[in-house]
Tab-separated table of C-alpha atoms in Angstrom:
chain	number	residue	atom	x	y	z
C	1	MET	CA	-41.737	-52.318	27.222
C	2	GLU	CA	-37.983	-51.785	26.780
C	3	ILE	CA	-37.447	-52.564	30.369
C	4	ALA	CA	-39.186	-55.887	29.892
C	5	LYS	CA	-37.054	-56.776	26.986
C	6	PHE	CA	-33.891	-55.868	28.920
C	7	TRP	CA	-35.056	-58.022	31.785
C	8	ASN	CA	-35.675	-61.006	29.548
C	9	ILE	CA	-32.172	-60.685	28.160
C	10	ILE	CA	-30.446	-60.783	31.598
C	11	TRP	CA	-32.690	-63.098	33.403
C	12	ASP	CA	-32.863	-66.949	32.606
C	13	ASN	CA	-34.233	-68.286	35.913
C	14	GLU	CA	-31.133	-70.362	36.481
C	15	PRO	CA	-29.620	-71.061	39.949
C	16	PHE	CA	-26.732	-68.659	39.180
C	17	HIS	CA	-29.235	-65.867	38.369
C	18	TRP	CA	-31.013	-66.415	41.701
C	19	ALA	CA	-27.614	-66.532	43.587
C	20	ILE	CA	-26.615	-63.179	42.107
C	21	ALA	CA	-29.979	-61.628	42.834
C	22	ALA	CA	-29.938	-62.859	46.451
C	23	VAL	CA	-26.368	-61.582	47.065
C	24	LEU	CA	-27.191	-58.221	45.617
C	25	ILE	CA	-30.417	-57.723	47.529
C	26	VAL	CA	-28.924	-58.733	50.858
C	27	ALA	CA	-25.896	-56.545	50.289
C	28	ILE	CA	-28.026	-53.496	49.415
C	29	VAL	CA	-30.168	-53.919	52.516
C	30	VAL	CA	-27.107	-54.359	54.747
C	31	GLU	CA	-25.363	-51.321	53.318
C	32	ILE	CA	-28.404	-49.123	53.655
C	33	TYR	CA	-28.849	-50.266	57.308
C	34	THR	CA	-25.241	-49.481	58.074
C	35	VAL	CA	-25.728	-45.896	56.657
C	36	TRP	CA	-28.855	-45.492	58.911
C	37	TRP	CA	-26.916	-46.911	61.859
C	38	TYR	CA	-24.111	-44.448	61.436
C	39	LEU	CA	-26.205	-41.323	60.940
C	40	HIS	CA	-28.950	-41.959	63.438
C	41	LEU	CA	-27.286	-44.050	66.126
C	42	GLU	CA	-23.540	-43.228	66.130
C	43	CYS	CA	-23.956	-39.649	65.168
C	44	GLY	CA	-27.547	-39.252	66.643
C	45	GLU	CA	-26.359	-38.037	70.055
C	46	THR	CA	-24.121	-35.368	68.569
C	47	GLN	CA	-26.836	-34.367	66.212
C	48	ALA	CA	-29.447	-33.970	68.968
C	49	SER	CA	-26.921	-32.014	71.194
C	50	ILE	CA	-25.970	-29.597	68.412
C	51	SER	CA	-29.693	-28.969	67.610
C	52	PHE	CA	-30.170	-28.255	71.389
C	53	LEU	CA	-27.282	-25.848	71.615
C	54	ILE	CA	-28.391	-24.004	68.464
C	55	LYS	CA	-31.842	-23.340	70.145
C	56	LEU	CA	-30.111	-22.116	73.230
C	57	GLN	CA	-27.823	-19.874	71.185
C	58	ASN	CA	-30.888	-18.436	69.577
C	59	GLY	CA	-32.594	-17.816	72.986
C	60	LYS	CA	-35.184	-20.554	72.423
C	61	ASN	CA	-36.282	-23.085	75.022
C	62	ALA	CA	-35.370	-26.750	74.265
C	63	ASN	CA	-36.127	-30.078	75.710
C	64	LYS	CA	-32.965	-31.787	77.124
C	65	LEU	CA	-32.977	-35.478	76.437
C	66	ASN	CA	-30.874	-37.869	78.561
C	67	LYS	CA	-28.496	-38.457	75.683
C	68	VAL	CA	-28.014	-34.660	75.285
C	69	SER	CA	-27.279	-34.358	79.017
C	70	ARG	CA	-24.538	-37.004	78.660
C	71	TRP	CA	-23.070	-35.229	75.623
C	72	LEU	CA	-23.054	-31.864	77.325
C	73	LYS	CA	-21.371	-33.152	80.477
C	74	LYS	CA	-18.768	-34.862	78.337
C	75	HIS	CA	-18.040	-32.023	75.953
C	76	LEU	CA	-18.956	-28.793	77.909
C	77	GLY	CA	-18.326	-30.030	81.432
C	78	THR	CA	-21.837	-29.295	82.570
C	79	ASP	CA	-25.508	-29.833	81.473
C	80	ASP	CA	-26.841	-26.882	83.458
C	81	VAL	CA	-28.718	-24.663	80.967
C	82	LYS	CA	-28.011	-21.540	82.999
C	83	LYS	CA	-24.286	-22.160	82.920
C	84	ILE	CA	-24.317	-22.887	79.215
C	85	ARG	CA	-26.189	-19.590	78.529
C	86	GLN	CA	-23.576	-17.716	80.617
C	87	ASN	CA	-20.882	-19.569	78.599
C	88	ILE	CA	-22.512	-18.330	75.423
C	89	ALA	CA	-22.812	-14.735	76.651
C	90	GLN	CA	-19.233	-14.476	78.011
C	91	ASN	CA	-17.684	-15.774	74.748
C	92	ASP	CA	-19.232	-13.580	72.069
C	93	ASP	CA	-22.101	-15.826	71.422
C	94	ARG	CA	-19.822	-18.857	71.090
C	95	ILE	CA	-19.846	-22.097	73.036
C	96	ILE	CA	-16.530	-23.382	74.507
C	97	LEU	CA	-15.943	-27.112	74.178
C	98	ILE	CA	-13.696	-28.845	76.473
C	99	LYS	CA	-13.581	-31.949	74.245
C	100	TYR	CA	-14.288	-32.206	70.427
C	101	PRO	CA	-16.696	-34.986	69.581
C	102	SER	CA	-14.768	-38.029	68.459
C	103	VAL	CA	-17.408	-39.136	65.964
C	104	LEU	CA	-16.785	-35.921	64.034
C	105	ALA	CA	-12.956	-36.031	64.349
C	106	ARG	CA	-12.353	-39.589	62.961
C	107	PRO	CA	-12.816	-40.654	59.354
C	108	ILE	CA	-16.174	-42.014	58.302
C	109	PRO	CA	-16.381	-45.808	58.426
C	110	ARG	CA	-15.679	-47.592	55.282
C	111	THR	CA	-17.952	-50.383	54.123
C	112	SER	CA	-16.899	-54.018	54.499
C	113	LEU	CA	-19.073	-55.079	51.511
C	114	ARG	CA	-16.774	-53.959	48.655
C	115	PHE	CA	-16.150	-57.617	47.925
C	116	VAL	CA	-19.839	-58.108	46.760
C	117	THR	CA	-19.001	-56.425	43.441
C	118	THR	CA	-16.348	-59.080	42.751
C	119	LEU	CA	-18.573	-61.913	44.096
C	120	CYS	CA	-21.414	-60.943	41.707
C	121	THR	CA	-19.011	-60.855	38.757
C	122	ALA	CA	-17.455	-64.174	39.843
C	123	ILE	CA	-20.721	-65.921	40.008
C	124	GLY	CA	-21.598	-64.587	36.627
C	125	VAL	CA	-18.398	-65.926	35.095
C	126	LEU	CA	-19.001	-69.292	36.823
C	127	GLY	CA	-22.442	-69.335	35.271
C	128	THR	CA	-20.890	-68.523	31.868
C	129	PHE	CA	-18.739	-71.595	31.959
C	130	TYR	CA	-21.511	-73.699	33.316
C	131	GLY	CA	-23.781	-72.580	30.350
C	132	ILE	CA	-21.086	-73.344	27.814
C	133	GLN	CA	-20.369	-76.794	29.323
C	134	LYS	CA	-24.146	-77.516	29.466
C	135	GLY	CA	-24.540	-76.776	25.784
C	136	LEU	CA	-21.481	-78.764	24.765
C	137	GLN	CA	-22.669	-81.944	26.619
C	138	GLY	CA	-25.297	-82.689	23.945
C	139	ILE	CA	-23.050	-82.506	20.932
C	140	ASN	CA	-21.704	-85.709	19.416
C	141	LEU	CA	-19.110	-84.731	16.907
C	142	SER	CA	-18.753	-88.249	15.515
C	143	THR	CA	-22.351	-88.464	14.315
C	144	GLU	CA	-23.348	-87.937	10.720
C	145	ASN	CA	-27.118	-87.699	11.507
C	146	SER	CA	-28.166	-84.085	10.478
C	147	GLN	CA	-31.140	-84.225	12.765
C	148	GLU	CA	-29.027	-85.103	15.692
C	149	LEU	CA	-26.654	-82.365	14.908
C	150	MET	CA	-29.547	-79.933	14.627
C	151	ASN	CA	-30.878	-80.932	18.026
C	152	ALA	CA	-27.372	-80.663	19.454
C	153	SER	CA	-27.049	-77.119	17.986
C	154	THR	CA	-30.310	-76.137	19.724
C	155	GLY	CA	-29.042	-77.344	23.053
C	156	LEU	CA	-25.754	-75.450	22.423
C	157	LEU	CA	-27.710	-72.193	21.749
C	158	GLN	CA	-29.701	-72.714	24.876
C	159	GLY	CA	-26.513	-73.236	26.824
C	160	MET	CA	-24.974	-70.134	25.351
C	161	THR	CA	-28.076	-68.101	26.222
C	162	THR	CA	-27.613	-69.209	29.884
C	163	ALA	CA	-23.874	-68.365	29.615
C	164	PHE	CA	-24.196	-64.820	28.259
C	165	SER	CA	-27.278	-63.923	30.296
C	166	THR	CA	-25.402	-65.025	33.537
C	167	SER	CA	-22.431	-62.901	32.514
C	168	LEU	CA	-24.676	-59.881	31.944
C	169	MET	CA	-26.422	-60.455	35.362
C	170	GLY	CA	-23.163	-60.686	37.195
C	171	LEU	CA	-21.516	-57.692	35.590
C	172	GLY	CA	-24.718	-55.557	35.797
C	173	SER	CA	-25.280	-56.431	39.455
C	174	GLY	CA	-21.683	-55.713	40.311
C	175	SER	CA	-21.944	-52.251	38.537
C	176	LEU	CA	-25.148	-51.550	40.226
C	177	PHE	CA	-23.785	-52.310	43.699
C	178	THR	CA	-20.726	-50.113	43.005
C	179	LEU	CA	-23.078	-47.179	42.380
C	180	VAL	CA	-24.919	-48.134	45.723
C	181	LEU	CA	-21.622	-47.998	47.523
C	182	PHE	CA	-20.761	-44.612	45.995
C	183	GLY	CA	-24.216	-43.235	47.124
C	184	CYS	CA	-23.993	-44.639	50.617
C	185	ASP	CA	-20.356	-43.323	51.115
C	186	TRP	CA	-21.457	-39.874	49.884
C	187	ARG	CA	-24.402	-39.903	52.370
C	188	ARG	CA	-22.115	-40.752	55.342
C	189	GLN	CA	-19.613	-38.031	54.310
C	190	GLN	CA	-22.360	-35.437	53.652
C	191	GLY	CA	-24.027	-36.253	57.023
C	192	ARG	CA	-20.731	-36.075	59.044
C	193	ASP	CA	-19.647	-32.910	57.235
C	194	SER	CA	-22.958	-31.203	57.886
C	195	LEU	CA	-22.702	-31.867	61.621
C	196	ARG	CA	-19.193	-30.602	61.657
C	197	GLN	CA	-20.122	-27.266	59.886
C	198	LYS	CA	-23.087	-26.775	62.340
C	199	LEU	CA	-20.817	-27.321	65.359
C	200	GLU	CA	-18.164	-25.054	63.966
C	201	ASN	CA	-20.784	-22.253	63.572
C	202	ILE	CA	-21.766	-22.202	67.180
C	203	ALA	CA	-18.783	-23.680	69.177
C	204	THR	CA	-15.033	-23.285	69.609
C	205	LEU	CA	-12.648	-25.881	71.158
C	206	LYS	CA	-11.169	-24.635	74.446
C	207	THR	CA	-7.580	-23.190	74.108
C	208	ALA	CA	-5.216	-21.315	76.285
C	209	ASP	CA	-6.620	-18.042	75.133
C	210	ASN	CA	-10.286	-18.571	76.001
C	211	GLY	CA	-9.107	-20.590	79.092
C	212	ASN	CA	-7.270	-17.562	80.413
C	213	HIS	CA	-10.315	-15.555	79.670
C	214	GLU	CA	-12.197	-17.707	82.128
C	215	VAL	CA	-9.504	-17.377	84.737
C	216	PHE	CA	-9.537	-13.607	84.311
C	217	GLU	CA	-13.214	-13.522	84.847
C	218	ALA	CA	-13.010	-15.709	88.041
C	219	LEU	CA	-10.187	-13.445	89.399
C	220	SER	CA	-12.229	-10.358	88.678
C	221	LEU	CA	-15.117	-11.794	90.601
C	222	VAL	CA	-12.933	-12.601	93.569
C	223	ALA	CA	-11.472	-9.057	93.463
C	224	LYS	CA	-14.925	-7.575	93.582
C	225	ASN	CA	-15.873	-9.710	96.624
C	226	LEU	CA	-12.631	-8.731	98.478
C	227	THR	CA	-13.193	-4.915	97.930
C	228	GLY	CA	-16.152	-5.118	100.287
C	229	LEU	CA	-14.041	-6.543	103.118
C	230	LYS	CA	-12.681	-4.276	105.853
C	231	GLN	CA	-8.930	-3.984	106.234
C	232	PRO	CA	-7.579	-5.145	109.656
C	233	GLY	CA	-6.421	-2.178	111.885
């Protein structure tokens, strides 16, 4: 019941109200879509690849998708499961990355819809002046007819109702969209940070130290093969 009363206060079925509502709804839909696009499309390949590597690290079998193969070749140098398992075994259960995922290194994308808050407020202010002007148009200050003044006062009150309800609609919609922006930014940040943490738990970026370790392993293998050869007389 209270919600219905509140709605009747801010909604007056004027063009300005419909304009604010249309801008708000479209902006919310676009903002939610951009969050989905970032988490499931831009970060989706990295997310699937990290899940694949976690399963390999735990000794489980995992299905290797095409996008996972591309990611493994780019960031590990190979998509051969046997080589990856050897990589894990030789590096204390850690995976050596030759390239860190750029999607996790760069800042999260900022929304381009922050102007919507100002736009909703501006439409509300415009509707306020429209309502005031609409109410003042019916007032004839030179008349002495009390009935005419009463009718003009009624028209002024109706115009003021439109004015104040439009202002409330604009300010309320702008405030609501600010909260939506905060929630969407938090969701992007939380999703990116979660992937970062998962990757840091299982992988290490290739450095000079672990690179020298690989060279040492290769030289040791060559030395073992040479010991079996006969020395020339």
